[in-house]
Coordinates of C-alpha atoms in Angstrom, one line a residue:
Chain A
M78 CA 167.2 142.9 346.3
R79 CA 166.6 139.2 346.1
K80 CA 165.1 139.1 349.6
T81 CA 162.8 142.1 348.6
F82 CA 161.8 140.2 345.5
L83 CA 160.9 137.1 347.4
K84 CA 159.1 139.0 350.2
T85 CA 157.0 141.0 347.6
L86 CA 156.2 137.8 345.6
V87 CA 155.0 136.0 348.7
E88 CA 152.7 139.0 349.5
E89 CA 151.4 139.1 345.9
A90 CA 150.9 135.3 345.8
R91 CA 148.6 135.6 348.9
K92 CA 146.3 137.8 346.8
D93 CA 146.7 136.1 343.4
E94 CA 146.5 132.4 342.8
R95 CA 147.9 132.6 339.3
I96 CA 151.4 133.3 340.7
F97 CA 153.8 130.3 340.4
L98 CA 157.5 130.2 341.2
I99 CA 159.9 127.9 339.2
T100 CA 163.5 127.4 339.9
P101 CA 166.2 125.4 338.2
D102 CA 167.6 124.3 341.6
I103 CA 168.8 127.7 342.8
G104 CA 167.5 129.7 345.8
Y105 CA 168.9 128.3 349.0
S106 CA 168.1 130.6 351.9
V107 CA 166.1 132.9 349.6
L108 CA 163.1 131.0 348.3
E109 CA 162.1 129.0 351.3
P110 CA 159.3 131.3 352.5
F111 CA 157.5 130.9 349.2
M112 CA 158.2 127.2 349.1
N113 CA 156.8 126.7 352.5
E114 CA 153.7 128.8 352.1
F115 CA 152.7 127.8 348.6
P116 CA 154.1 124.3 348.0
E117 CA 151.5 123.6 345.3
R118 CA 152.7 126.7 343.4
Y119 CA 156.4 126.1 343.7
L120 CA 158.4 123.9 341.4
N121 CA 162.1 123.0 341.4
V122 CA 162.6 121.5 337.9
G123 CA 166.2 120.4 338.6
V124 CA 169.3 121.9 337.0
A125 CA 167.5 122.4 333.7
E126 CA 167.1 126.0 332.7
Q127 CA 165.7 125.4 329.2
N128 CA 163.0 123.2 330.6
A129 CA 162.2 125.8 333.3
V130 CA 161.6 128.5 330.8
S131 CA 159.5 126.4 328.4
I132 CA 157.5 125.0 331.3
A133 CA 156.8 128.5 332.4
A134 CA 155.6 129.4 328.9
G135 CA 153.2 126.4 328.9
M136 CA 151.9 127.5 332.3
A137 CA 151.4 131.1 331.1
L138 CA 149.6 129.8 328.0
S139 CA 147.2 128.1 330.5
G140 CA 146.6 131.4 332.3
L141 CA 149.1 131.3 335.1
V142 CA 151.8 133.9 335.9
P143 CA 155.1 132.0 336.5
Y144 CA 158.3 133.6 337.8
V145 CA 161.5 131.8 336.9
Y146 CA 164.2 132.6 339.4
T147 CA 167.9 131.8 339.1
I148 CA 171.3 133.4 338.7
N149 CA 171.2 135.9 335.9
P150 CA 173.2 134.2 333.2
F151 CA 171.3 131.0 333.8
V152 CA 167.9 132.6 333.4
C153 CA 168.6 134.7 330.3
M154 CA 171.5 133.2 328.4
R155 CA 171.5 129.4 328.9
P156 CA 167.9 129.1 327.8
F157 CA 168.0 132.1 325.3
E158 CA 166.3 130.4 322.4
Q159 CA 163.6 129.0 324.6
I160 CA 163.0 132.6 325.7
R161 CA 163.0 133.8 322.1
V162 CA 160.4 131.3 320.9
D163 CA 158.3 130.3 323.9
V164 CA 158.4 133.5 325.8
A165 CA 159.0 136.5 323.5
Y166 CA 157.5 135.2 320.2
M167 CA 154.5 133.7 321.8
N168 CA 154.2 136.8 324.0
T169 CA 153.6 134.8 327.2
N170 CA 153.2 136.2 330.7
V171 CA 156.5 134.7 331.9
R172 CA 158.6 136.6 334.4
L173 CA 162.4 135.9 334.2
V174 CA 164.1 136.9 337.4
G175 CA 167.9 137.0 337.3
V176 CA 169.8 137.6 340.5
G177 CA 173.4 138.9 340.3
A178 CA 173.6 142.0 338.0
G179 CA 177.0 142.7 336.6
F180 CA 179.8 141.4 338.8
S181 CA 177.6 140.8 341.8
Y182 CA 178.9 137.2 342.1
G183 CA 182.4 138.5 342.4
A184 CA 184.9 135.8 343.2
A185 CA 182.5 133.1 341.9
G186 CA 183.9 134.0 338.5
A187 CA 182.9 135.1 335.1
T188 CA 180.5 132.2 334.5
H189 CA 178.3 133.8 337.1
H190 CA 178.8 137.4 336.1
S191 CA 176.3 139.1 333.8
I192 CA 177.4 141.9 331.6
E193 CA 175.6 141.1 328.3
D194 CA 172.1 140.4 329.6
I195 CA 170.5 143.8 329.0
A196 CA 171.8 143.9 325.4
I197 CA 170.3 140.5 324.5
M198 CA 167.1 140.8 326.4
R199 CA 166.3 144.2 325.0
A200 CA 166.8 142.9 321.4
L201 CA 163.7 140.7 321.9
P202 CA 160.4 142.0 320.6
N203 CA 157.6 142.0 323.3
M204 CA 160.1 141.7 326.1
T205 CA 160.0 144.2 329.0
V206 CA 163.3 144.7 330.6
V207 CA 163.4 146.0 334.2
C208 CA 166.6 146.7 336.0
P209 CA 165.8 148.1 339.5
G210 CA 168.3 150.3 341.2
D211 CA 167.3 149.7 344.8
P212 CA 165.0 147.4 346.9
W213 CA 162.2 150.0 346.7
E214 CA 162.2 149.8 342.9
V215 CA 162.3 146.0 343.1
E216 CA 159.2 145.9 345.4
N217 CA 157.3 148.3 343.1
A218 CA 158.3 146.5 339.9
I219 CA 157.4 143.1 341.2
R220 CA 154.0 144.3 342.5
Q221 CA 153.2 145.9 339.1
S222 CA 154.5 142.8 337.2
V223 CA 151.6 140.6 338.3
N224 CA 149.1 142.1 336.0
Y225 CA 151.5 143.4 333.4
K226 CA 150.9 142.1 329.9
G227 CA 153.6 140.1 328.1
P228 CA 157.0 138.7 329.1
M229 CA 159.3 140.5 331.5
F230 CA 162.9 140.2 332.6
F231 CA 164.1 141.5 336.0
R232 CA 167.8 142.1 336.6
L233 CA 168.4 142.1 340.3
G234 CA 171.4 142.9 342.4
K235 CA 172.5 140.5 345.0
Q236 CA 174.1 142.3 347.9
G237 CA 172.2 144.4 350.4
E238 CA 171.7 147.5 348.3
P239 CA 170.5 150.6 350.2
I240 CA 167.3 152.4 349.3
I241 CA 168.2 155.5 347.2
N242 CA 164.8 156.6 346.0
N243 CA 162.4 158.7 348.0
P244 CA 159.7 156.3 348.8
K245 CA 157.1 159.0 348.2
T246 CA 158.0 158.9 344.5
K247 CA 155.7 157.3 342.1
F248 CA 157.0 154.2 340.4
I249 CA 155.7 153.2 337.0
I250 CA 157.3 150.5 334.8
G251 CA 158.7 152.3 331.7
K252 CA 159.0 155.7 333.4
A253 CA 162.4 156.8 334.6
I254 CA 162.7 158.5 337.9
K255 CA 164.5 161.8 338.6
V256 CA 166.2 160.9 341.8
R257 CA 168.1 164.2 342.1
T258 CA 167.7 167.4 340.2
G259 CA 170.8 169.4 339.1
K260 CA 171.6 172.1 336.6
D261 CA 175.1 171.4 335.4
L262 CA 175.0 167.9 334.1
H263 CA 172.9 164.7 334.0
I264 CA 173.8 161.2 335.2
I265 CA 171.6 158.2 334.1
S266 CA 172.0 155.0 335.9
T267 CA 170.4 151.6 335.6
S268 CA 170.3 148.5 337.8
N269 CA 172.7 148.0 340.6
T270 CA 174.9 151.1 340.0
L271 CA 172.3 153.5 341.4
E272 CA 174.2 153.8 344.7
I273 CA 177.5 154.5 343.0
A274 CA 175.8 157.1 340.7
N275 CA 174.3 158.8 343.7
N276 CA 177.7 158.9 345.4
V277 CA 179.2 160.4 342.2
C278 CA 176.6 163.2 342.5
E279 CA 177.7 163.8 346.1
L280 CA 181.4 164.0 345.1
L281 CA 180.5 166.4 342.3
K282 CA 178.5 168.4 344.7
A283 CA 181.5 168.8 346.9
K284 CA 183.3 170.2 343.9
G285 CA 180.5 172.7 343.3
I286 CA 178.9 170.8 340.4
S287 CA 175.2 170.2 340.5
A288 CA 174.2 166.9 338.8
S289 CA 170.8 165.4 338.2
L290 CA 170.4 161.7 338.7
I291 CA 168.0 159.6 336.7
S292 CA 167.2 156.0 337.6
M293 CA 166.5 154.3 334.3
H294 CA 164.9 151.2 336.0
T295 CA 163.2 150.1 332.8
I296 CA 165.4 149.6 329.8
K297 CA 162.5 148.5 327.6
P298 CA 160.2 150.2 326.9
F299 CA 162.8 152.9 327.1
D300 CA 161.8 156.3 328.5
V301 CA 162.8 158.3 325.4
R302 CA 160.8 161.3 326.8
M303 CA 163.0 161.6 329.8
V304 CA 166.2 161.5 327.7
N305 CA 164.7 164.2 325.4
E306 CA 163.9 166.3 328.4
L307 CA 167.6 166.1 329.5
L308 CA 168.7 166.9 326.0
K309 CA 166.7 170.1 325.9
T310 CA 168.9 171.5 328.8
K311 CA 172.0 171.1 326.5
K312 CA 174.0 169.9 329.4
P313 CA 176.4 166.9 329.4
I314 CA 174.9 163.4 329.8
F315 CA 176.7 160.4 331.4
S316 CA 175.4 156.9 331.6
V317 CA 176.5 154.5 334.4
E318 CA 175.9 150.7 334.3
E319 CA 177.6 147.5 335.4
H320 CA 177.1 146.0 332.0
N321 CA 179.1 145.9 328.7
I322 CA 179.0 149.4 327.2
I323 CA 177.9 147.6 324.0
G324 CA 174.1 147.1 324.0
G325 CA 173.2 148.3 327.4
L326 CA 171.9 151.5 329.0
G327 CA 174.7 153.6 327.3
S328 CA 173.8 152.3 323.9
A329 CA 170.1 152.9 324.5
V330 CA 170.8 156.5 325.5
A331 CA 173.2 156.9 322.6
E332 CA 170.4 155.8 320.2
V333 CA 168.1 158.5 321.4
I334 CA 170.8 161.1 321.3
A335 CA 171.9 160.2 317.8
E336 CA 168.4 160.7 316.4
S337 CA 167.6 163.8 318.5
G338 CA 169.3 166.5 316.6
F339 CA 171.2 167.5 319.8
N340 CA 174.9 166.9 320.2
P341 CA 175.7 167.0 323.9
L342 CA 178.9 166.0 325.6
F343 CA 178.1 162.3 326.3
K344 CA 180.1 159.4 327.8
R345 CA 179.2 155.9 328.7
F346 CA 180.6 154.4 331.9
G347 CA 180.4 150.6 332.1
V348 CA 182.3 147.5 331.4
D349 CA 184.7 148.1 328.5
D350 CA 183.9 145.0 326.4
K351 CA 186.0 142.6 328.5
Y352 CA 185.4 139.6 330.7
S353 CA 186.7 139.6 334.2
H354 CA 189.6 137.3 334.9
Y355 CA 190.1 138.9 338.3
V356 CA 189.5 137.1 341.5
G357 CA 187.9 139.1 344.2
S358 CA 184.8 140.6 345.7
H359 CA 182.2 142.5 343.9
D360 CA 183.7 145.8 344.9
F361 CA 187.2 144.6 344.1
I362 CA 186.1 143.7 340.5
R363 CA 184.2 146.9 340.2
G364 CA 187.4 148.7 341.1
K365 CA 189.3 146.9 338.4
F366 CA 186.8 148.0 335.8
G367 CA 186.6 151.6 337.0
I368 CA 183.0 151.3 338.2
T369 CA 183.6 153.3 341.3
K370 CA 182.4 156.7 342.5
E371 CA 186.0 158.0 342.5
N372 CA 186.8 156.9 339.0
I373 CA 183.6 158.0 337.4
S374 CA 183.5 161.4 339.2
K375 CA 187.2 162.0 338.3
N376 CA 186.5 161.3 334.6
I377 CA 183.4 163.4 334.6
L378 CA 185.3 166.4 336.0
K379 CA 188.0 165.9 333.4
L380 CA 185.5 165.7 330.6
I381 CA 183.7 168.9 331.6
G382 CA 187.1 170.6 332.1
K383 CA 187.0 171.0 335.9
K384 CA 189.9 169.0 337.3
Chain B
M216 CA 133.1 108.4 313.4
K217 CA 133.1 105.0 311.5
K218 CA 136.3 103.3 310.4
T219 CA 135.5 103.9 306.7
D220 CA 135.0 107.6 307.4
L221 CA 138.3 107.8 309.3
V222 CA 140.1 106.2 306.3
Q223 CA 138.5 108.8 304.0
T224 CA 139.6 111.5 306.4
T225 CA 143.2 110.3 306.2
K226 CA 142.9 110.5 302.4
N227 CA 141.5 114.0 302.5
I228 CA 144.3 115.1 304.8
R229 CA 147.0 113.5 302.7
K230 CA 145.7 115.1 299.5
A231 CA 145.3 118.5 301.2
L232 CA 148.8 118.6 302.6
L233 CA 150.3 117.4 299.3
M234 CA 148.4 120.1 297.4
M235 CA 149.7 122.7 299.9
N236 CA 153.3 121.7 299.5
H237 CA 152.9 121.5 295.7
R238 CA 151.3 124.9 295.5
S239 CA 153.9 126.7 297.6
N240 CA 156.9 124.5 296.6
A241 CA 157.4 123.7 300.3
S242 CA 159.3 120.9 301.9
H243 CA 158.5 118.3 304.5
S244 CA 155.8 116.3 302.7
G245 CA 157.4 113.1 303.9
S246 CA 157.4 114.3 307.6
A247 CA 153.7 115.2 307.4
L248 CA 152.6 112.0 305.6
S249 CA 154.1 109.8 308.3
I250 CA 151.8 111.3 311.0
V251 CA 148.4 111.4 309.2
E252 CA 146.8 108.4 310.9
L253 CA 148.1 109.7 314.3
L254 CA 146.6 113.2 313.6
T255 CA 143.3 111.7 312.4
V256 CA 142.8 109.5 315.5
L257 CA 143.8 112.4 317.8
Y258 CA 141.4 114.9 316.3
F259 CA 138.6 112.6 315.3
K260 CA 138.6 110.0 318.1
Y261 CA 140.6 111.2 321.1
L262 CA 141.1 114.9 321.8
N263 CA 138.3 116.7 323.7
V264 CA 138.3 119.8 321.5
D265 CA 135.6 122.0 320.1
P266 CA 136.2 124.0 316.9
E267 CA 133.4 126.3 318.0
N268 CA 135.1 127.1 321.2
P269 CA 138.8 126.6 320.5
K270 CA 140.0 128.4 323.7
D271 CA 137.8 126.4 326.1
P272 CA 140.0 126.2 329.3
K273 CA 138.8 122.6 329.8
R274 CA 140.0 121.4 326.3
D275 CA 142.6 118.9 325.7
K276 CA 145.8 120.3 324.0
F277 CA 147.9 118.9 321.2
I278 CA 151.4 120.3 320.4
L279 CA 153.1 119.4 317.2
S280 CA 156.6 119.8 318.4
K281 CA 158.0 118.6 315.1
G282 CA 156.7 121.9 313.6
H283 CA 158.2 121.2 310.2
A284 CA 155.2 118.8 309.6
S285 CA 152.8 121.8 310.0
S286 CA 151.1 121.1 306.6
G287 CA 149.7 117.9 308.2
L288 CA 148.4 119.7 311.3
Y289 CA 146.9 122.5 309.3
A290 CA 145.2 120.1 306.9
T291 CA 143.8 118.1 309.9
L292 CA 142.6 121.2 311.7
A293 CA 140.8 122.4 308.6
E294 CA 139.3 119.0 308.1
R295 CA 138.1 119.1 311.7
G296 CA 136.5 122.5 311.1
F297 CA 138.8 124.8 313.1
F298 CA 139.1 127.1 310.1
D299 CA 138.0 127.3 306.5
K300 CA 139.8 125.1 304.1
S301 CA 140.6 128.2 302.1
Y302 CA 143.3 128.9 304.7
L303 CA 145.2 126.0 303.3
D304 CA 145.6 127.9 300.0
R305 CA 147.5 130.4 301.9
F306 CA 150.2 128.2 303.3
Y307 CA 153.9 129.3 302.8
V308 CA 153.0 131.9 300.2
D309 CA 153.1 135.7 299.9
N310 CA 150.3 137.3 301.9
G311 CA 149.8 133.9 303.5
I312 CA 148.1 132.9 306.7
L313 CA 149.9 129.7 307.7
P314 CA 153.7 129.8 307.9
G315 CA 155.9 126.8 307.3
H316 CA 156.7 126.4 311.0
I317 CA 153.9 127.1 313.4
D318 CA 152.9 130.6 314.6
F319 CA 150.3 129.9 317.2
E320 CA 148.5 133.2 316.5
A321 CA 148.1 132.2 312.8
A322 CA 144.8 130.2 313.1
P323 CA 142.4 128.7 315.7
G324 CA 143.4 125.4 317.2
L325 CA 147.2 125.9 317.3
E326 CA 148.4 125.6 320.9
S327 CA 152.1 126.5 320.6
A328 CA 154.7 127.9 318.3
A329 CA 156.9 125.1 316.9
G330 CA 159.7 124.8 314.4
S331 CA 162.8 124.9 316.6
L332 CA 163.0 121.3 317.8
G333 CA 163.1 120.4 321.5
H334 CA 160.6 122.9 322.8
G335 CA 157.2 121.4 322.6
L336 CA 157.5 118.7 325.2
S337 CA 158.5 121.3 327.9
V338 CA 155.7 123.7 326.9
G339 CA 153.3 120.8 327.0
M340 CA 154.6 119.8 330.4
G341 CA 153.9 123.4 331.6
M342 CA 150.3 123.0 330.4
A343 CA 150.0 119.6 332.1
I344 CA 151.2 121.0 335.4
A345 CA 148.9 124.0 335.1
A346 CA 145.9 121.7 334.4
K347 CA 146.6 119.7 337.5
Y348 CA 147.0 122.8 339.6
Q349 CA 143.8 124.2 338.1
K350 CA 142.0 120.9 338.8
L351 CA 141.1 120.6 335.1
K352 CA 140.7 117.2 333.4
S353 CA 142.5 118.6 330.4
R354 CA 145.0 116.2 328.8
V355 CA 148.1 117.2 326.9
V356 CA 149.5 115.3 323.9
V357 CA 152.9 116.3 322.4
M358 CA 154.2 114.8 319.2
I359 CA 158.0 114.8 318.7
S360 CA 160.1 113.4 315.9
D361 CA 162.7 110.7 316.2
G362 CA 165.4 113.2 315.1
E363 CA 164.1 115.6 317.8
L364 CA 165.4 113.1 320.3
N365 CA 168.9 114.3 319.4
E366 CA 168.1 117.6 321.1
G367 CA 169.5 117.9 324.6
S368 CA 166.5 120.0 325.7
I369 CA 164.2 117.0 325.1
W370 CA 165.9 115.0 327.8
E371 CA 165.2 117.6 330.5
P372 CA 161.4 117.0 330.3
L373 CA 161.9 113.3 329.7
L374 CA 163.6 113.2 333.1
L375 CA 161.1 115.4 334.9
A376 CA 157.6 114.4 333.7
P377 CA 157.7 110.9 335.3
H378 CA 159.2 112.4 338.5
L379 CA 156.1 114.6 338.7
K380 CA 153.8 111.7 337.8
L381 CA 152.1 113.7 335.1
D382 CA 149.5 111.1 334.1
N383 CA 147.7 113.8 332.0
L384 CA 150.7 114.0 329.6
T385 CA 151.2 111.8 326.5
V386 CA 154.1 111.9 324.2
I387 CA 154.0 110.4 320.7
V388 CA 157.3 109.7 319.0
D389 CA 156.9 109.7 315.2
Y390 CA 159.6 107.1 314.6
N391 CA 159.8 107.4 310.8
K392 CA 163.5 106.5 310.8
I393 CA 164.7 109.3 308.6
Q394 CA 165.8 112.7 309.8
S395 CA 167.0 115.9 308.2
F396 CA 170.3 114.7 306.8
G397 CA 170.4 110.9 307.3
I398 CA 168.9 107.7 308.5
T399 CA 168.0 108.4 312.2
N400 CA 169.9 105.5 313.7
E401 CA 172.9 106.1 311.5
V402 CA 173.1 109.8 312.6
I403 CA 172.8 108.9 316.3
N404 CA 171.6 105.5 317.3
L405 CA 168.5 105.9 319.5
E406 CA 168.2 102.2 320.2
P407 CA 167.3 100.6 322.5
L408 CA 164.7 103.4 322.7
N409 CA 161.9 101.5 324.4
E410 CA 164.2 100.4 327.2
K411 CA 165.8 103.8 327.5
L412 CA 162.4 105.5 328.0
K413 CA 161.3 102.8 330.4
A414 CA 164.5 103.4 332.4
F415 CA 163.3 107.0 332.6
N416 CA 160.1 105.7 334.2
W417 CA 157.8 106.4 331.3
H418 CA 155.0 104.0 330.5
V419 CA 156.1 103.0 327.0
I420 CA 153.7 101.6 324.3
E421 CA 155.1 100.6 320.9
I422 CA 152.7 100.6 318.0
N423 CA 152.3 100.7 314.3
G424 CA 151.7 104.4 313.8
H425 CA 149.6 103.8 310.7
D426 CA 147.1 101.4 312.4
M427 CA 144.4 103.6 313.7
K428 CA 143.0 100.9 316.0
E429 CA 146.4 100.5 317.7
I430 CA 146.8 104.3 317.9
E431 CA 143.4 104.6 319.6
Q432 CA 144.1 101.8 322.1
A433 CA 147.4 103.3 323.0
L434 CA 146.0 106.8 323.5
N435 CA 143.2 105.3 325.7
A436 CA 145.5 103.1 327.8
K437 CA 145.1 104.1 331.4
T438 CA 148.5 104.6 333.2
S439 CA 149.6 106.2 336.4
Q440 CA 152.8 107.5 334.8
P441 CA 153.1 109.8 331.8
K442 CA 152.9 107.8 328.6
I443 CA 155.1 107.6 325.6
I444 CA 153.8 106.0 322.4
I445 CA 156.6 105.0 320.1
A446 CA 154.8 105.1 316.8
H447 CA 156.6 103.2 314.1
T448 CA 155.8 105.0 310.9
I449 CA 157.0 105.3 307.3
K450 CA 158.3 108.6 306.1
G451 CA 156.2 109.6 303.1
K452 CA 153.5 107.0 303.9
G453 CA 150.9 106.6 301.2
V454 CA 152.8 107.9 298.3
S455 CA 155.0 105.2 296.8
Y456 CA 157.8 107.4 295.4
M457 CA 158.1 109.3 298.7
E458 CA 158.1 106.3 301.1
N459 CA 161.4 105.9 303.0
K460 CA 163.1 108.6 300.9
L461 CA 165.2 111.3 302.6
E462 CA 164.8 113.6 299.6
W463 CA 161.1 114.0 300.4
H464 CA 162.1 115.8 303.6
Y465 CA 162.9 118.6 301.1
R466 CA 161.3 118.2 297.7
S467 CA 157.9 119.4 296.7
P468 CA 155.8 117.4 294.2
N469 CA 155.3 118.9 290.8
K470 CA 151.9 118.6 289.0
E471 CA 152.6 115.2 287.5
L472 CA 153.9 113.7 290.7
L473 CA 150.9 115.3 292.6
D474 CA 148.5 113.6 290.2
Q475 CA 150.2 110.3 290.7
A476 CA 150.1 110.7 294.5
Y477 CA 146.4 111.5 294.3
G478 CA 145.8 108.4 292.2
E479 CA 147.6 106.2 294.7
I480 CA 145.8 107.7 297.7
D481 CA 142.4 107.4 296.2
N482 CA 142.8 103.7 295.3

């Protein structure tokens, strides 16, 4: 996803001179194409995330569209109060781009994992929170971000995620995508679990269960209409995310359900409010937290009474 | 503007900000009084700003990073004609317009939110970088407090601005020697401040922050590096019972004290 981000940003920067790229010293083997083509619009501020974010706000106040790129916790947690005041409160056109959703950084350790970012970013007024599920969504989201009004946060995966969406689909920030249709139950995924959620649908299909799959690529503004549409079918709803189950996609879906008057079977799959102390690859840690197609499909079958 | 008029302007601003803090029972009179001459020279002798066209992309920009001294900035902007002086009656009160710490949407002429210390210099740097990229002559001035130099986030732009040779950026340190809960150099000793900033490759100028001639000369000094003006000031300047008193970081003058202050300022 990060390569797609950079490729798209370079293409957009050729068309729009307001685009700037700021990094707090992260981006080796990713950012070079931008750096080489637009040296006057590229700034490495050194290992100083707070400065990066506030500088971006100052640039945005001067009419530019700056993208701040680094590893996810360092773009949205380290400089959180700068984001709150200089980006969200002042409603500046700053784009925060965090690479490494959930456990993407695997064995690098929990300092580089990101399981609270959606919760804290969606609590900020004015902030748009985009969590693309595949490179196609990244490309579309970045293209639309150039002229989007107000601050935005992008939560990107790191490994070479496959394209799950049908590229003929229409992508609009704030509108969830129905990736698969199904009549028995609904799975809603955000960010880098789209592939897992799609595989869960396949496993369920093999058991004769027809599941729809929603890619909730925008967490804020949240597509309440899509959730309400699912609720009207009175079928079970499951959320899947590589994020703490507190405050992320599952919480956002739960908020809609709680006020809807419907009472569907509903379960959040995600990180069960724990930091990882495991050492291992992204997939290894996902396995430890049950964020796998096997574990999720097994639990869904159990919950709907079809073992 | 003539020197006598400038002095009268400082008196108007001092009286206005004291009235504001008296009326709303607000704090930080001392922090605002220490910067009145600095604000006066900035807005009446230095900054290229136009109250009729406050969003002109070519304008100079001033950020009061020590946002708790907002009453001083609001009074100055009103005096300069950015908005009607009646706005000042609606400072820090119910159904007000001007909050205690700066909301940049509140009134014309405000360039950035401020109130949480250690932000303004980085935001100003972003504006200075943008101005260079946009090939504008726009200059950026950021005023920080001495206590604000305790913030770690201040030292990030202090490292970077000289590295980027941002000669369109000026920082003013309001060195009034008293911060929120103590004497500045007793809380954390900033000294040797001049040498410290020089070692960071800033062009450092040290002045009496109440001498308007010195202020103007320092602002106009041509340098190839970004410039820091260490302005030695007196907290509560101009009101005898407030001068060098920590309590006037918090207290608000009652009617009697306000009358006394007005008397001292007018004489």
